[in-house]
Short mmCIF file of C-alpha atoms in Angstrom, two decimals:
data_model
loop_
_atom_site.label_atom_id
_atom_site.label_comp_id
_atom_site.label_asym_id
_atom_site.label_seq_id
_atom_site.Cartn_x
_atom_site.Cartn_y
_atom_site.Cartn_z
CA UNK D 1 84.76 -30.20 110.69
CA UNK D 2 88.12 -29.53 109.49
CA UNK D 3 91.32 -32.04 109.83
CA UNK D 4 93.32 -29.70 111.14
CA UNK D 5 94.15 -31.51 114.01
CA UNK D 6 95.24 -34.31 112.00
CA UNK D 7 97.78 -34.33 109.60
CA UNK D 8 100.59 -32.94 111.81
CA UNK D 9 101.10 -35.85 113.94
CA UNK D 10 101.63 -37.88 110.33
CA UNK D 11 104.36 -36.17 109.84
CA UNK D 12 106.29 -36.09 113.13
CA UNK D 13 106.01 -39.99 113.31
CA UNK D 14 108.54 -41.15 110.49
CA UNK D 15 111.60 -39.65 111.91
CA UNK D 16 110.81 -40.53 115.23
CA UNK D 17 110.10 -44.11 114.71
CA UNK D 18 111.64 -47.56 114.97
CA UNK D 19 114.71 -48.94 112.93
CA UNK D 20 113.59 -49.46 109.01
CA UNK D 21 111.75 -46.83 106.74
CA UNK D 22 111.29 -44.54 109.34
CA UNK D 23 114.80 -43.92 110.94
CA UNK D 24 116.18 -40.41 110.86
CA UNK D 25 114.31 -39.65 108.20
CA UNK D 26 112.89 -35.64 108.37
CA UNK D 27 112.09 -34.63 104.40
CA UNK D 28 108.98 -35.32 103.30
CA UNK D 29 107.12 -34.82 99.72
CA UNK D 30 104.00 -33.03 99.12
CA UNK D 31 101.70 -33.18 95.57
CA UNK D 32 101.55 -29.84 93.81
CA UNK D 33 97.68 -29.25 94.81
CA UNK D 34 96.85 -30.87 97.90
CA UNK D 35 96.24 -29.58 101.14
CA UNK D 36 96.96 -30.96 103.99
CA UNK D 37 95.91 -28.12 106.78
CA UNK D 38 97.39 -25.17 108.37
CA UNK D 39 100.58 -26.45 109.99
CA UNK D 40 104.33 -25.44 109.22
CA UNK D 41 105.13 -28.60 107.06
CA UNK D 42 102.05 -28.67 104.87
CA UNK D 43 101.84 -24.87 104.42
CA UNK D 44 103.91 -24.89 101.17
CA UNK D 45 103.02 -24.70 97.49
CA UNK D 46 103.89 -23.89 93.80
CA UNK D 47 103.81 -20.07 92.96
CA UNK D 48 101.69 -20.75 89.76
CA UNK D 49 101.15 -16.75 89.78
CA UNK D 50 105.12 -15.93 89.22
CA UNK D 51 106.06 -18.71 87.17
CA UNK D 52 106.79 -18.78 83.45
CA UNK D 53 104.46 -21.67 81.95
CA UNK D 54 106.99 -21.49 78.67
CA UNK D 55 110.33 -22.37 81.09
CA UNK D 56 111.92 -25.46 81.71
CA UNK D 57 112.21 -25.07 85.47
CA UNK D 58 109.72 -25.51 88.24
CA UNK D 59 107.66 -23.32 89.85
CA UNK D 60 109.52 -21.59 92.91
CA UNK D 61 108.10 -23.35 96.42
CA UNK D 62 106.61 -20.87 98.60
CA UNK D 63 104.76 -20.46 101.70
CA UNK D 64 100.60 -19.74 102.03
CA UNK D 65 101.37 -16.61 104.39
CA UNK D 66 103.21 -14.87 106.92
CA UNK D 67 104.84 -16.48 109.41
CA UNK D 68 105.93 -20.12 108.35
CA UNK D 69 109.49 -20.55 109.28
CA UNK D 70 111.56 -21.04 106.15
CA UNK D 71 114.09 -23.78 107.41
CA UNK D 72 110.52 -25.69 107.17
CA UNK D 73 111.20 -25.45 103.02
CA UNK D 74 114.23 -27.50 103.16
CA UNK D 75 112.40 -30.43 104.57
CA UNK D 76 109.88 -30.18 102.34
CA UNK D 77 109.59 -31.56 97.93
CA UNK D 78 106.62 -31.29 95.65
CA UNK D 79 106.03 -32.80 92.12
CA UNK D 80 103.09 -32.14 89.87
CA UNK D 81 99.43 -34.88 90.18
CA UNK D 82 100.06 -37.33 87.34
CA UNK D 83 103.68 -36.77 86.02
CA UNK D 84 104.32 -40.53 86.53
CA UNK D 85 108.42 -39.56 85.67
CA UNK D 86 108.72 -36.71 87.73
CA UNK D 87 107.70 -39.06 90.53
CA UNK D 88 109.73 -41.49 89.53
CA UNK D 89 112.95 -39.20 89.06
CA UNK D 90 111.91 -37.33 92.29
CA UNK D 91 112.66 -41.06 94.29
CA UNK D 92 115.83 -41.70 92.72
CA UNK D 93 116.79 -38.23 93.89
CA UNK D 94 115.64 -38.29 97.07
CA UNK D 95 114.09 -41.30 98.20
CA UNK D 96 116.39 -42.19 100.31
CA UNK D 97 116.13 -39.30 102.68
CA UNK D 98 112.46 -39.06 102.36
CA UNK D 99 110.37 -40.02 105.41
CA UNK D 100 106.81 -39.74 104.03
CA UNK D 101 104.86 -38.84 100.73
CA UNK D 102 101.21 -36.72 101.19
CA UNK D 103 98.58 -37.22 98.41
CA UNK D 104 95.05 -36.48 98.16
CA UNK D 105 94.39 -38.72 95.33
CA UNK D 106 90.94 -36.34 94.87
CA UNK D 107 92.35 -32.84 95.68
CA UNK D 108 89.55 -31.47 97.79
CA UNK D 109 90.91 -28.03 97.37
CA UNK D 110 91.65 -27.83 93.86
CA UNK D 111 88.70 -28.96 91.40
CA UNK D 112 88.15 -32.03 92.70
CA UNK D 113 91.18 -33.26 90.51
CA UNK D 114 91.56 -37.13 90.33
CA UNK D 115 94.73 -38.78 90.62
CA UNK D 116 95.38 -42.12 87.82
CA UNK D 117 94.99 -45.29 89.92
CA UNK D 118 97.90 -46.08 88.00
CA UNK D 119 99.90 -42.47 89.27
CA UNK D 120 98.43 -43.61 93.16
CA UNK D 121 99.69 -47.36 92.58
CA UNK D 122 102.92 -46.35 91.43
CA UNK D 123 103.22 -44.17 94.41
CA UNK D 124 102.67 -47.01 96.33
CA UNK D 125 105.54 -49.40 95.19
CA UNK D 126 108.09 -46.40 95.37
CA UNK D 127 107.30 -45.76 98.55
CA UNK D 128 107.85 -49.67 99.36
CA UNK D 129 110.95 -49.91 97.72
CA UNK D 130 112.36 -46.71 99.36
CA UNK D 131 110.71 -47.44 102.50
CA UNK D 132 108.93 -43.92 102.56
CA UNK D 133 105.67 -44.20 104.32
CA UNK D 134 102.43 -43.03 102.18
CA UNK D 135 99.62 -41.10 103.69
CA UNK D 136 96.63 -41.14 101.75
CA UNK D 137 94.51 -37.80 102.94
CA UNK D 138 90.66 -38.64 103.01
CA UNK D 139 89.79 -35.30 105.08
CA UNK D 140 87.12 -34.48 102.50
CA UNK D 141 86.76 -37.95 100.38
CA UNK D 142 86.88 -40.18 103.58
CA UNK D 143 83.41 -41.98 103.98
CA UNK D 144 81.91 -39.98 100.78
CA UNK D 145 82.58 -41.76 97.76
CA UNK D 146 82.71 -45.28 99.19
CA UNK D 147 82.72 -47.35 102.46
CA UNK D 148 86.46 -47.78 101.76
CA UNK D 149 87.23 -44.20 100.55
CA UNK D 150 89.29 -43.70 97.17
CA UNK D 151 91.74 -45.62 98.71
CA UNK D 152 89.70 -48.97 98.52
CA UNK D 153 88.20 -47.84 94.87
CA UNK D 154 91.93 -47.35 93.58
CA UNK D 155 93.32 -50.80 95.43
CA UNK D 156 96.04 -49.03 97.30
CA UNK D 157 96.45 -49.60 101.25
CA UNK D 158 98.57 -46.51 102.69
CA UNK D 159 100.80 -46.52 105.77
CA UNK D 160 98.57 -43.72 107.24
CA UNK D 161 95.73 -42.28 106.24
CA UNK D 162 93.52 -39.54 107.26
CA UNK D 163 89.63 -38.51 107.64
CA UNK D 164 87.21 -36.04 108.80
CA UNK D 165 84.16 -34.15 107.92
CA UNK D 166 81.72 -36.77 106.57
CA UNK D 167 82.75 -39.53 109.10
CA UNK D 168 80.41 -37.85 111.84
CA UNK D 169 78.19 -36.00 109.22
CA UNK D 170 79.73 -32.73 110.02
CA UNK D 171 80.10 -33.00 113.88
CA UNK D 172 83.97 -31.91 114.96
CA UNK D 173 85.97 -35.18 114.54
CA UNK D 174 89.42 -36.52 112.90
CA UNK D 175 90.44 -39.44 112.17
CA UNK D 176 93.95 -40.98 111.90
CA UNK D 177 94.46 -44.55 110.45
CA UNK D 178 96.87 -46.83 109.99
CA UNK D 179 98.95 -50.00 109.78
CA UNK D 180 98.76 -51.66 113.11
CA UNK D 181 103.09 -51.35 113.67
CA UNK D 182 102.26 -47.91 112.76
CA UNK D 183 99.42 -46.78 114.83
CA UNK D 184 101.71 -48.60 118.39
CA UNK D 185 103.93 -45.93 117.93
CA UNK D 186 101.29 -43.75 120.22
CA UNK D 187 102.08 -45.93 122.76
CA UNK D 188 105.19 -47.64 122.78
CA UNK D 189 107.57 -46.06 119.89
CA UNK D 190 107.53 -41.88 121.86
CA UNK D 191 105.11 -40.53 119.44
CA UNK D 192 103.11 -37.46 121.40
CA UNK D 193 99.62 -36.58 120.24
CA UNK D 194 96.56 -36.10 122.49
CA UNK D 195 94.29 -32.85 122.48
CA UNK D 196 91.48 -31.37 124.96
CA UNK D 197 88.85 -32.79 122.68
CA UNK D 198 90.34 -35.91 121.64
CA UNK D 199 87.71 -38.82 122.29
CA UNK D 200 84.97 -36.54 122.64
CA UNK D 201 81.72 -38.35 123.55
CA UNK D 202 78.99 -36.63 121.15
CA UNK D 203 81.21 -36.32 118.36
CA UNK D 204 81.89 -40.25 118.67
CA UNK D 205 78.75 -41.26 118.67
CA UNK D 206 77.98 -38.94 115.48
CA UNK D 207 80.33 -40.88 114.15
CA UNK D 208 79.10 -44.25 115.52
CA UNK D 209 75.93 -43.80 113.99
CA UNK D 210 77.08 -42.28 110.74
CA UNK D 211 78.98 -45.21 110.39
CA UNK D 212 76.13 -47.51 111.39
CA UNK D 213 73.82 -45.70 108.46
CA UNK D 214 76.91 -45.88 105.92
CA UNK D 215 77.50 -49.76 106.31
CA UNK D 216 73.45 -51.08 106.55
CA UNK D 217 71.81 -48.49 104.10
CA UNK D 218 72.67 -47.19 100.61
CA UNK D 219 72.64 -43.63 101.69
CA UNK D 220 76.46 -43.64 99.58
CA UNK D 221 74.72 -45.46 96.39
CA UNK D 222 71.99 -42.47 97.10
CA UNK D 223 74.09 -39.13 96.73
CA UNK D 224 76.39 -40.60 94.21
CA UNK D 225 73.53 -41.35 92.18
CA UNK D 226 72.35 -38.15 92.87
CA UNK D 227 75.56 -36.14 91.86
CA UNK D 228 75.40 -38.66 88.24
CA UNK D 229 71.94 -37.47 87.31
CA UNK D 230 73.14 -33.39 88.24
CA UNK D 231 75.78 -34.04 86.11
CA UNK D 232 73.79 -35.22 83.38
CA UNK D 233 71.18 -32.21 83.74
CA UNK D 234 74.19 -29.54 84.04
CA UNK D 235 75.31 -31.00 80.46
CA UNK D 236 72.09 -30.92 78.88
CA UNK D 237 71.98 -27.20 79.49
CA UNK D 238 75.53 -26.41 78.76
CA UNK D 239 75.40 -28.81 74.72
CA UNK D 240 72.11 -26.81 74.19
CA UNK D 241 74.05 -23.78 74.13
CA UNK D 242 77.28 -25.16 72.86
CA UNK D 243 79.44 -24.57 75.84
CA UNK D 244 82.24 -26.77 75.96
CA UNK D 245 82.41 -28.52 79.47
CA UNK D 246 83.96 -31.29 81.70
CA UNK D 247 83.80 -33.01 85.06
CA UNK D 248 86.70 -34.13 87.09
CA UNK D 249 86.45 -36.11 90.93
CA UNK D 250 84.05 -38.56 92.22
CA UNK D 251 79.79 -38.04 91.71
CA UNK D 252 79.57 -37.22 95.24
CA UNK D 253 82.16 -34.87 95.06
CA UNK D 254 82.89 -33.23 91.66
CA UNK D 255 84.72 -30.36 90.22
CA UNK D 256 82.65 -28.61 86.85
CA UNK D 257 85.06 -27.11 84.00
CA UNK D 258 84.49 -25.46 81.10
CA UNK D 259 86.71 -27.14 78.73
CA UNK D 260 87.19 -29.74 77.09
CA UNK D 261 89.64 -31.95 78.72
CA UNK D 262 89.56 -31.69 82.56
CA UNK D 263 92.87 -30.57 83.89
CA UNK D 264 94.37 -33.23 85.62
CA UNK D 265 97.39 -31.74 87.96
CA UNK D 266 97.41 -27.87 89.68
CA UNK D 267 99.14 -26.71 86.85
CA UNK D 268 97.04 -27.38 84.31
CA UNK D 269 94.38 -25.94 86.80
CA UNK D 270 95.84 -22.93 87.35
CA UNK D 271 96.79 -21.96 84.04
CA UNK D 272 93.34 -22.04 83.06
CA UNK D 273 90.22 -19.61 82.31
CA UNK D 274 87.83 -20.23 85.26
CA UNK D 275 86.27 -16.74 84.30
CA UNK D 276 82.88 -18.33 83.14
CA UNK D 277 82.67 -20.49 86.23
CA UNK D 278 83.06 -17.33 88.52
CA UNK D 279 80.58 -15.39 87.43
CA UNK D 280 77.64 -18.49 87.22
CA UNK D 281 78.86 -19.40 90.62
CA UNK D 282 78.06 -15.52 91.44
CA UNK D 283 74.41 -15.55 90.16
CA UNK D 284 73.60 -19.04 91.52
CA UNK D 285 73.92 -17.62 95.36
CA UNK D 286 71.68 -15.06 94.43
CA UNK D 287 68.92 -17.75 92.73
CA UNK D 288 69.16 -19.63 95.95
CA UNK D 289 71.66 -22.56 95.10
CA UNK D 290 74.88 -22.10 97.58
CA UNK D 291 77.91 -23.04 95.45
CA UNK D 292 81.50 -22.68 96.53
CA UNK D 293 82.45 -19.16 94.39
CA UNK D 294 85.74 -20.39 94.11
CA UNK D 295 85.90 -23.13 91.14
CA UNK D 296 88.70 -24.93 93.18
CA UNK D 297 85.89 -26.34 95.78
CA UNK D 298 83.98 -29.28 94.13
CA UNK D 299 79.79 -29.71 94.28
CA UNK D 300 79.27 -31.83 97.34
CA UNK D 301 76.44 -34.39 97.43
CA UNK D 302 74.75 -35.76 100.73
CA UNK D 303 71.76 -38.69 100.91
CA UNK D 304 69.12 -36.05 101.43
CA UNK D 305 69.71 -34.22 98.04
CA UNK D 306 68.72 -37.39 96.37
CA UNK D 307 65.46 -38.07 98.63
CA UNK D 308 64.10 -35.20 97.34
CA UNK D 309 63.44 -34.67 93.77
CA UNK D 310 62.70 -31.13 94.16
CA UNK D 311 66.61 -30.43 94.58
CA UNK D 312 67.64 -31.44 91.35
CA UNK D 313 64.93 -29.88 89.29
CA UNK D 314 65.34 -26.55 91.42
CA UNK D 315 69.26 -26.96 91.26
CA UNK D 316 68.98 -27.05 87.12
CA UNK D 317 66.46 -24.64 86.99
CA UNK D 318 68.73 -21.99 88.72
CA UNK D 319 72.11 -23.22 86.32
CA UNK D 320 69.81 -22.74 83.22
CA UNK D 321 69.08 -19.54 84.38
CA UNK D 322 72.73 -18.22 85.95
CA UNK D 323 74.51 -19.93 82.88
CA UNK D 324 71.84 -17.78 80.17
CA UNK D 325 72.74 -14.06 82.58
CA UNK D 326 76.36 -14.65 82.13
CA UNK D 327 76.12 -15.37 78.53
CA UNK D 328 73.33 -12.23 78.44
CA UNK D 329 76.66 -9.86 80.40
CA UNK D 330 79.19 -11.59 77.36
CA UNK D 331 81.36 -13.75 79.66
CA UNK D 332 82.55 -16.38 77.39
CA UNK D 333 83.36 -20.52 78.48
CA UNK D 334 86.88 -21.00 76.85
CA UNK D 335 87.37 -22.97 73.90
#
């Protein structure tokens, strides 16, 4: 399922919160990238399409769509995935009014693009010393590329954090987390969240059991193994015809690009040629293999694709073949 339910309530608890990092505190910043669902705060981004790559200046902020109140914008900052002194410069600007910072340190929405453990670490003492509370996002890593998320691979414990999705196995749940000072705030410090479904008994014990099969089996050593070996077939196909590729994300959640160096913020991302990815994505649905068309949606692994042989030898079959018709129609990878 979604976290849409989730991330709101992350942001309305720093200004309402106790005396310390918290206290009347309403700006928050956002990493260019990331998505955080469809409410008014997170609905914000870089226009990539307008902006002039050759300028000194940023791109302009902007909302997704219709309808997002613009006195929203001035609460809201955003600095590029892995620009360690833009983050740095955007604290000593306005760290002091800043109430939270959002980061998916793999942006589920964008590639699968991985944030430096050192860019996620640095985060995390900025946001100490300017008492700014950090909310890690997990809605699509949570529970997927470890029993600790990326959070626990990087060594960085957030204020908040945030999951979904793979925590029941795809029955509706989210998940908030957090420090234990934190997380009272629901019932002593006048933080409001609740919901119709909220504690709803199928989809917790999905998520019991999940959870149960995570923590005594290797099920998570299974699909990441899995997404390793795809990997390695994908390249074999792509260096026997000379197409110049790269990976970015986590095995059991990765983003395929056809260049040489992996982009590693939105901008880089969006300034690219994704042209060759399109049109194998395009031919792959109709060989069978369901791939997000979209290159910003990463190859997601689960324990059952590596049970069964049969899926990766089928899965490379069908790239071989989708990768040799868009060569045959002259799309090109870029160089």
């Amino acid at each position: 399922m979604s976290g849409f339910p989730i991330p709101e309530p992350k942001l309305s608890w720093p200004p309402c919160a106790w005396p310390g990092p918290f206290t009347g505190r309403e700006q928050y910043l956002l990493v260019e990238g990331g998505y955080h669902g469809l409410f008014d705060a997170a609905m914000w981004m870089a226009n990539m399409d307008d902006w002039d790559l050759g300028s000194n200046t940023d791109p302009e902020l902007v909302p997704y769509g219709r309808g997002i109140p613009p006195t929203v914008k001035q609460l809201a900052h955003i600095t590029p995935m892995n620009d360690f002194q833009r983050l740095e410069d955007m604290f000593k600007r306005h760290g002091d009014h800043l109430a939270a910072m959002l980061i998916e340190p793999i942006q589920g929405n964008c590639c699968s693009i991985m944030a430096r453990v050192e860019y996620v670490q640095l985060a995390r003492e900025l946001c100490t010393k300017y008492g700014v509370m950090l909310i890690i996002d997990e809605v699509k890593s949570g529970f997927r590329v470890g029993k600790s998320g990326i959070q626990g691979l990087m060594g960085v414990v957030p204020d908040i954090t945030t999951f979904a999705k793979a925590v029941a196995n795809g029955y509706p749940i989210s998940v908030v987390a957090g420090r234990e000072d934190v997380m009272r705030t629901f019932r002593y410090g006048g933080a409001s969240h609740g919901g119709t479904y909220t504690a709803h008994s199928v989809s917790l014990a999905a998520a019991d059991e999940t959870l149960r099969i995570l923590d005594e089996t290797p099920a998570l050593d299974t699909l990441a193994s899995y997404g390793e070996r795809l990997k390695s077939g994908i390249s074999e196909i792509l260096d026997a015809r000379k197409i110049v590729h790269s990976y970015t994300g986590h095995p059991s959640m990765f983003g395929l690009f056809f260049a040489e160096a992996p982009p590693d913020n939105y901008r880089a991302w969006k300034t690219s040629d994704y042209s060759f990815y399109d049109a194998m994505a395009y031919h792959l649905h109709d060989l069978g293999i369901i791939v997000e068309p979209d290159s910003r949606e990463p190859w997601f692994m689960c324990e059952a694709h590596g049970l069964d042989e049969t899926c990766l030898t089928d899965t490379l079959k069908a790239v071989e073949t989708a990768v040799d018709l868009v060569l045959e129609h002259g799309v090109q990878a870029a160089e």
